[in-house]
């Protein structure tokens, strides 16, 4: 990867080009050319092929899209980053379809530009090493399961902790549970563990760690789960970047059969990276109107990000016969099939307060059976078999 990547700014507005150049140069990035759309951009690119094209996209976007397509032919090794005042999903999609690798919103911020440029170049470097045979041999990688939801208070952490527990018991596999809740981080409380080292501590040492040494930073729970807690102070999340998250999840996946990740009821760049790295996304909703509305927005966001539908599994939590909405209503409104439903159980709250997963505290309860069935399905096993709960209780005691 170039230590100082070279960039060409493509924007029909000279003042906007000047503003963009100021942002780039203030971030110690090198601007080797500026141009309008079309022939001028192609000419500048031929004279000095860059590492990155920073291309403005404003209405009408036809010229910008055509220019991006031409630049790909002139400098196929360069990556395109679009920037625009248009923040709607349709504009983002058009830029990505045209060939842009990232999409930034005006006004440009130095930290966003730097992160986008170096993130893309790091990906290109890894791809180059693989093509040239210089990269290490591929290593086995476990399945990353992220529990996600559009709002808080819908039971994501309860599902994540119990799912991880049930997966250990159902598969006898190595399971890591990661608290990626950037706001509250309640996994440690629900699993009754002390936080001696958190994901923030791991991030600070990430360059020193490998798939074996990272295990020293995990808390081994009596259920068999290895837990990476959230930091005690939410301000510590400020030091974590998407690159940290990518490396942490990758190392954990190399050393575990399953990595279960709990997330907050919000969306940020940390969560965006987590979802991108996930093999399976469990999208949780409850049966109230506001949760359904927020889940519809979350599904639209995932579609806009081109997340394959087969990767997203919809879970209805706190399901009861007294819900004002029926499951078919949820499916009709969301235009999405419910994969699993978790029944409501008042015992869950008391189990959480005691720091004991409900699948351990009440293994025969309907909610425990539902979570265990989900764990078996994710592992590709038959539904809960006769004798399984007896083995489960024996191991948990």
PDB file of C-alpha atoms in Angstrom, residues 142-290:
ATOM      1  CA  UNK A 142     -15.647 -20.128  12.065  1.00  0.00           C
ATOM      2  CA  UNK A 143     -19.160 -18.779  11.546  1.00  0.00           C
ATOM      3  CA  UNK A 144     -19.838 -15.199  12.658  1.00  0.00           C
ATOM      4  CA  UNK A 145     -23.409 -14.714  13.934  1.00  0.00           C
ATOM      5  CA  UNK A 146     -24.456 -11.144  14.747  1.00  0.00           C
ATOM      6  CA  UNK A 147     -27.571 -10.359  16.785  1.00  0.00           C
ATOM      7  CA  UNK A 148     -28.848  -7.047  15.429  1.00  0.00           C
ATOM      8  CA  UNK A 149     -31.911  -4.882  15.933  1.00  0.00           C
ATOM      9  CA  UNK A 150     -33.068  -1.388  15.097  1.00  0.00           C
ATOM     10  CA  UNK A 151     -33.819  -0.355  18.683  1.00  0.00           C
ATOM     11  CA  UNK A 152     -32.945  -1.160  22.265  1.00  0.00           C
ATOM     12  CA  UNK A 153     -35.051  -3.054  24.774  1.00  0.00           C
ATOM     13  CA  UNK A 154     -36.109  -5.857  22.432  1.00  0.00           C
ATOM     14  CA  UNK A 155     -33.992  -8.622  23.954  1.00  0.00           C
ATOM     15  CA  UNK A 156     -30.921  -8.748  21.709  1.00  0.00           C
ATOM     16  CA  UNK A 157     -28.473  -9.300  24.556  1.00  0.00           C
ATOM     17  CA  UNK A 158     -30.681 -11.992  26.086  1.00  0.00           C
ATOM     18  CA  UNK A 159     -30.814 -13.781  22.745  1.00  0.00           C
ATOM     19  CA  UNK A 160     -27.059 -13.426  22.173  1.00  0.00           C
ATOM     20  CA  UNK A 161     -26.047 -14.761  25.591  1.00  0.00           C
ATOM     21  CA  UNK A 162     -28.494 -17.662  25.534  1.00  0.00           C
ATOM     22  CA  UNK A 163     -27.755 -18.521  21.909  1.00  0.00           C
ATOM     23  CA  UNK A 164     -24.021 -18.703  22.606  1.00  0.00           C
ATOM     24  CA  UNK A 165     -24.682 -20.899  25.641  1.00  0.00           C
ATOM     25  CA  UNK A 166     -27.020 -23.197  23.722  1.00  0.00           C
ATOM     26  CA  UNK A 167     -24.543 -23.506  20.850  1.00  0.00           C
ATOM     27  CA  UNK A 168     -21.796 -24.700  23.189  1.00  0.00           C
ATOM     28  CA  UNK A 169     -24.107 -27.292  24.696  1.00  0.00           C
ATOM     29  CA  UNK A 170     -25.650 -28.403  21.409  1.00  0.00           C
ATOM     30  CA  UNK A 171     -22.432 -28.681  19.404  1.00  0.00           C
ATOM     31  CA  UNK A 172     -19.614 -28.988  21.953  1.00  0.00           C
ATOM     32  CA  UNK A 173     -17.908 -26.365  19.781  1.00  0.00           C
ATOM     33  CA  UNK A 174     -15.638 -23.465  20.651  1.00  0.00           C
ATOM     34  CA  UNK A 175     -17.893 -20.401  20.909  1.00  0.00           C
ATOM     35  CA  UNK A 176     -16.834 -16.790  21.455  1.00  0.00           C
ATOM     36  CA  UNK A 177     -19.351 -14.196  22.634  1.00  0.00           C
ATOM     37  CA  UNK A 178     -18.444 -10.580  21.843  1.00  0.00           C
ATOM     38  CA  UNK A 179     -20.155  -7.557  23.381  1.00  0.00           C
ATOM     39  CA  UNK A 180     -20.170  -4.971  20.590  1.00  0.00           C
ATOM     40  CA  UNK A 181     -22.800  -2.793  22.270  1.00  0.00           C
ATOM     41  CA  UNK A 182     -21.179   0.616  21.916  1.00  0.00           C
ATOM     42  CA  UNK A 183     -23.663   2.255  24.293  1.00  0.00           C
ATOM     43  CA  UNK A 184     -24.333   0.013  27.287  1.00  0.00           C
ATOM     44  CA  UNK A 185     -22.672  -3.402  26.995  1.00  0.00           C
ATOM     45  CA  UNK A 186     -24.629  -5.679  29.346  1.00  0.00           C
ATOM     46  CA  UNK A 187     -23.170  -9.068  28.418  1.00  0.00           C
ATOM     47  CA  UNK A 188     -20.843  -9.084  31.445  1.00  0.00           C
ATOM     48  CA  UNK A 189     -23.763  -8.424  33.809  1.00  0.00           C
ATOM     49  CA  UNK A 190     -26.015 -11.037  32.217  1.00  0.00           C
ATOM     50  CA  UNK A 191     -23.225 -13.634  32.378  1.00  0.00           C
ATOM     51  CA  UNK A 192     -22.105 -12.546  35.880  1.00  0.00           C
ATOM     52  CA  UNK A 193     -18.451 -11.981  35.013  1.00  0.00           C
ATOM     53  CA  UNK A 194     -15.927  -9.336  36.041  1.00  0.00           C
ATOM     54  CA  UNK A 195     -14.502  -7.151  33.283  1.00  0.00           C
ATOM     55  CA  UNK A 196     -10.729  -7.283  33.602  1.00  0.00           C
ATOM     56  CA  UNK A 197      -9.964  -6.876  29.895  1.00  0.00           C
ATOM     57  CA  UNK A 198     -12.365  -5.547  27.299  1.00  0.00           C
ATOM     58  CA  UNK A 199     -12.552  -5.241  23.544  1.00  0.00           C
ATOM     59  CA  UNK A 200     -10.942  -1.797  23.923  1.00  0.00           C
ATOM     60  CA  UNK A 201      -7.897  -3.382  25.588  1.00  0.00           C
ATOM     61  CA  UNK A 202      -7.658  -5.930  22.785  1.00  0.00           C
ATOM     62  CA  UNK A 203      -7.819  -3.153  20.176  1.00  0.00           C
ATOM     63  CA  UNK A 204      -4.851  -1.383  21.766  1.00  0.00           C
ATOM     64  CA  UNK A 205      -2.735  -4.536  21.384  1.00  0.00           C
ATOM     65  CA  UNK A 206      -4.214  -5.868  18.162  1.00  0.00           C
ATOM     66  CA  UNK A 207      -0.951  -5.699  16.203  1.00  0.00           C
ATOM     67  CA  UNK A 208       0.699  -7.965  18.789  1.00  0.00           C
ATOM     68  CA  UNK A 209      -2.027 -10.623  18.804  1.00  0.00           C
ATOM     69  CA  UNK A 210      -2.775 -13.724  16.778  1.00  0.00           C
ATOM     70  CA  UNK A 211      -5.609 -16.247  16.852  1.00  0.00           C
ATOM     71  CA  UNK A 212      -4.088 -18.024  19.858  1.00  0.00           C
ATOM     72  CA  UNK A 213      -2.818 -15.127  21.958  1.00  0.00           C
ATOM     73  CA  UNK A 214      -6.113 -13.225  21.686  1.00  0.00           C
ATOM     74  CA  UNK A 215      -7.707 -16.018  23.734  1.00  0.00           C
ATOM     75  CA  UNK A 216      -5.784 -14.773  26.785  1.00  0.00           C
ATOM     76  CA  UNK A 217      -7.974 -11.658  26.700  1.00  0.00           C
ATOM     77  CA  UNK A 218     -11.224 -13.639  26.790  1.00  0.00           C
ATOM     78  CA  UNK A 219     -13.130 -14.589  29.932  1.00  0.00           C
ATOM     79  CA  UNK A 220     -13.793 -18.315  30.127  1.00  0.00           C
ATOM     80  CA  UNK A 221     -17.345 -18.790  31.414  1.00  0.00           C
ATOM     81  CA  UNK A 222     -18.421 -21.917  33.297  1.00  0.00           C
ATOM     82  CA  UNK A 223     -20.831 -22.743  30.457  1.00  0.00           C
ATOM     83  CA  UNK A 224     -17.858 -23.103  28.096  1.00  0.00           C
ATOM     84  CA  UNK A 225     -18.249 -19.773  26.293  1.00  0.00           C
ATOM     85  CA  UNK A 226     -15.256 -17.473  25.808  1.00  0.00           C
ATOM     86  CA  UNK A 227     -16.416 -13.882  26.359  1.00  0.00           C
ATOM     87  CA  UNK A 228     -14.931 -10.601  25.135  1.00  0.00           C
ATOM     88  CA  UNK A 229     -16.764  -7.915  27.149  1.00  0.00           C
ATOM     89  CA  UNK A 230     -17.467  -4.311  26.231  1.00  0.00           C
ATOM     90  CA  UNK A 231     -15.434  -1.653  28.065  1.00  0.00           C
ATOM     91  CA  UNK A 232     -16.807  -0.406  31.370  1.00  0.00           C
ATOM     92  CA  UNK A 233     -16.751   3.184  30.128  1.00  0.00           C
ATOM     93  CA  UNK A 234     -18.507   3.903  26.794  1.00  0.00           C
ATOM     94  CA  UNK A 235     -15.969   6.655  26.031  1.00  0.00           C
ATOM     95  CA  UNK A 236     -13.364   3.950  25.376  1.00  0.00           C
ATOM     96  CA  UNK A 237     -15.197   3.046  22.162  1.00  0.00           C
ATOM     97  CA  UNK A 238     -13.936   6.307  20.653  1.00  0.00           C
ATOM     98  CA  UNK A 239     -10.499   4.777  20.158  1.00  0.00           C
ATOM     99  CA  UNK A 240     -11.817   1.796  18.182  1.00  0.00           C
ATOM    100  CA  UNK A 241     -11.934   1.923  14.387  1.00  0.00           C
ATOM    101  CA  UNK A 242     -13.552  -0.368  11.810  1.00  0.00           C
ATOM    102  CA  UNK A 243     -10.068  -1.728  11.133  1.00  0.00           C
ATOM    103  CA  UNK A 244      -9.770  -2.793  14.788  1.00  0.00           C
ATOM    104  CA  UNK A 245     -13.130  -4.548  14.597  1.00  0.00           C
ATOM    105  CA  UNK A 246     -12.216  -6.319  11.375  1.00  0.00           C
ATOM    106  CA  UNK A 247      -8.989  -7.689  12.856  1.00  0.00           C
ATOM    107  CA  UNK A 248     -10.574  -8.699  16.166  1.00  0.00           C
ATOM    108  CA  UNK A 249     -13.471 -10.548  14.545  1.00  0.00           C
ATOM    109  CA  UNK A 250     -11.128 -12.213  12.060  1.00  0.00           C
ATOM    110  CA  UNK A 251      -8.805 -13.502  14.795  1.00  0.00           C
ATOM    111  CA  UNK A 252     -11.718 -14.764  16.880  1.00  0.00           C
ATOM    112  CA  UNK A 253     -13.243 -16.510  13.860  1.00  0.00           C
ATOM    113  CA  UNK A 254      -9.916 -18.201  13.157  1.00  0.00           C
ATOM    114  CA  UNK A 255      -9.816 -19.638  16.670  1.00  0.00           C
ATOM    115  CA  UNK A 256     -13.491 -20.492  17.262  1.00  0.00           C
ATOM    116  CA  UNK A 257     -16.181 -22.497  15.526  1.00  0.00           C
ATOM    117  CA  UNK A 258     -18.751 -19.770  16.202  1.00  0.00           C
ATOM    118  CA  UNK A 259     -18.486 -16.091  17.083  1.00  0.00           C
ATOM    119  CA  UNK A 260     -21.735 -14.627  18.457  1.00  0.00           C
ATOM    120  CA  UNK A 261     -21.806 -10.810  18.505  1.00  0.00           C
ATOM    121  CA  UNK A 262     -24.215  -8.654  20.489  1.00  0.00           C
ATOM    122  CA  UNK A 263     -24.908  -5.159  19.112  1.00  0.00           C
ATOM    123  CA  UNK A 264     -26.687  -1.980  20.291  1.00  0.00           C
ATOM    124  CA  UNK A 265     -30.007  -0.607  19.153  1.00  0.00           C
ATOM    125  CA  UNK A 266     -28.238   1.935  16.982  1.00  0.00           C
ATOM    126  CA  UNK A 267     -26.171   2.060  13.813  1.00  0.00           C
ATOM    127  CA  UNK A 268     -22.628   3.384  13.417  1.00  0.00           C
ATOM    128  CA  UNK A 269     -19.451   2.540  11.528  1.00  0.00           C
ATOM    129  CA  UNK A 270     -18.467  -0.105  14.098  1.00  0.00           C
ATOM    130  CA  UNK A 271     -21.773  -1.909  13.618  1.00  0.00           C
ATOM    131  CA  UNK A 272     -21.637  -1.469   9.841  1.00  0.00           C
ATOM    132  CA  UNK A 273     -18.277  -3.243   9.820  1.00  0.00           C
ATOM    133  CA  UNK A 274     -19.605  -5.969  12.109  1.00  0.00           C
ATOM    134  CA  UNK A 275     -22.573  -6.647   9.822  1.00  0.00           C
ATOM    135  CA  UNK A 276     -20.295  -6.767   6.799  1.00  0.00           C
ATOM    136  CA  UNK A 277     -18.111  -9.389   8.494  1.00  0.00           C
ATOM    137  CA  UNK A 278     -21.076 -11.523   9.580  1.00  0.00           C
ATOM    138  CA  UNK A 279     -22.022 -14.813   7.974  1.00  0.00           C
ATOM    139  CA  UNK A 280     -25.484 -14.701   9.570  1.00  0.00           C
ATOM    140  CA  UNK A 281     -27.418 -11.666  10.830  1.00  0.00           C
ATOM    141  CA  UNK A 282     -30.209 -12.353  13.307  1.00  0.00           C
ATOM    142  CA  UNK A 283     -32.507  -9.337  12.943  1.00  0.00           C
ATOM    143  CA  UNK A 284     -34.581  -9.104  16.129  1.00  0.00           C
ATOM    144  CA  UNK A 285     -37.938  -7.377  16.445  1.00  0.00           C
ATOM    145  CA  UNK A 286     -40.635  -7.375  19.072  1.00  0.00           C
ATOM    146  CA  UNK A 287     -44.345  -7.299  18.281  1.00  0.00           C
ATOM    147  CA  UNK A 288     -45.009  -3.616  18.984  1.00  0.00           C
ATOM    148  CA  UNK A 289     -45.671  -1.063  16.258  1.00  0.00           C
ATOM    149  CA  UNK A 290     -42.560   1.061  16.834  1.00  0.00           C
TER     150      UNK A 290
END
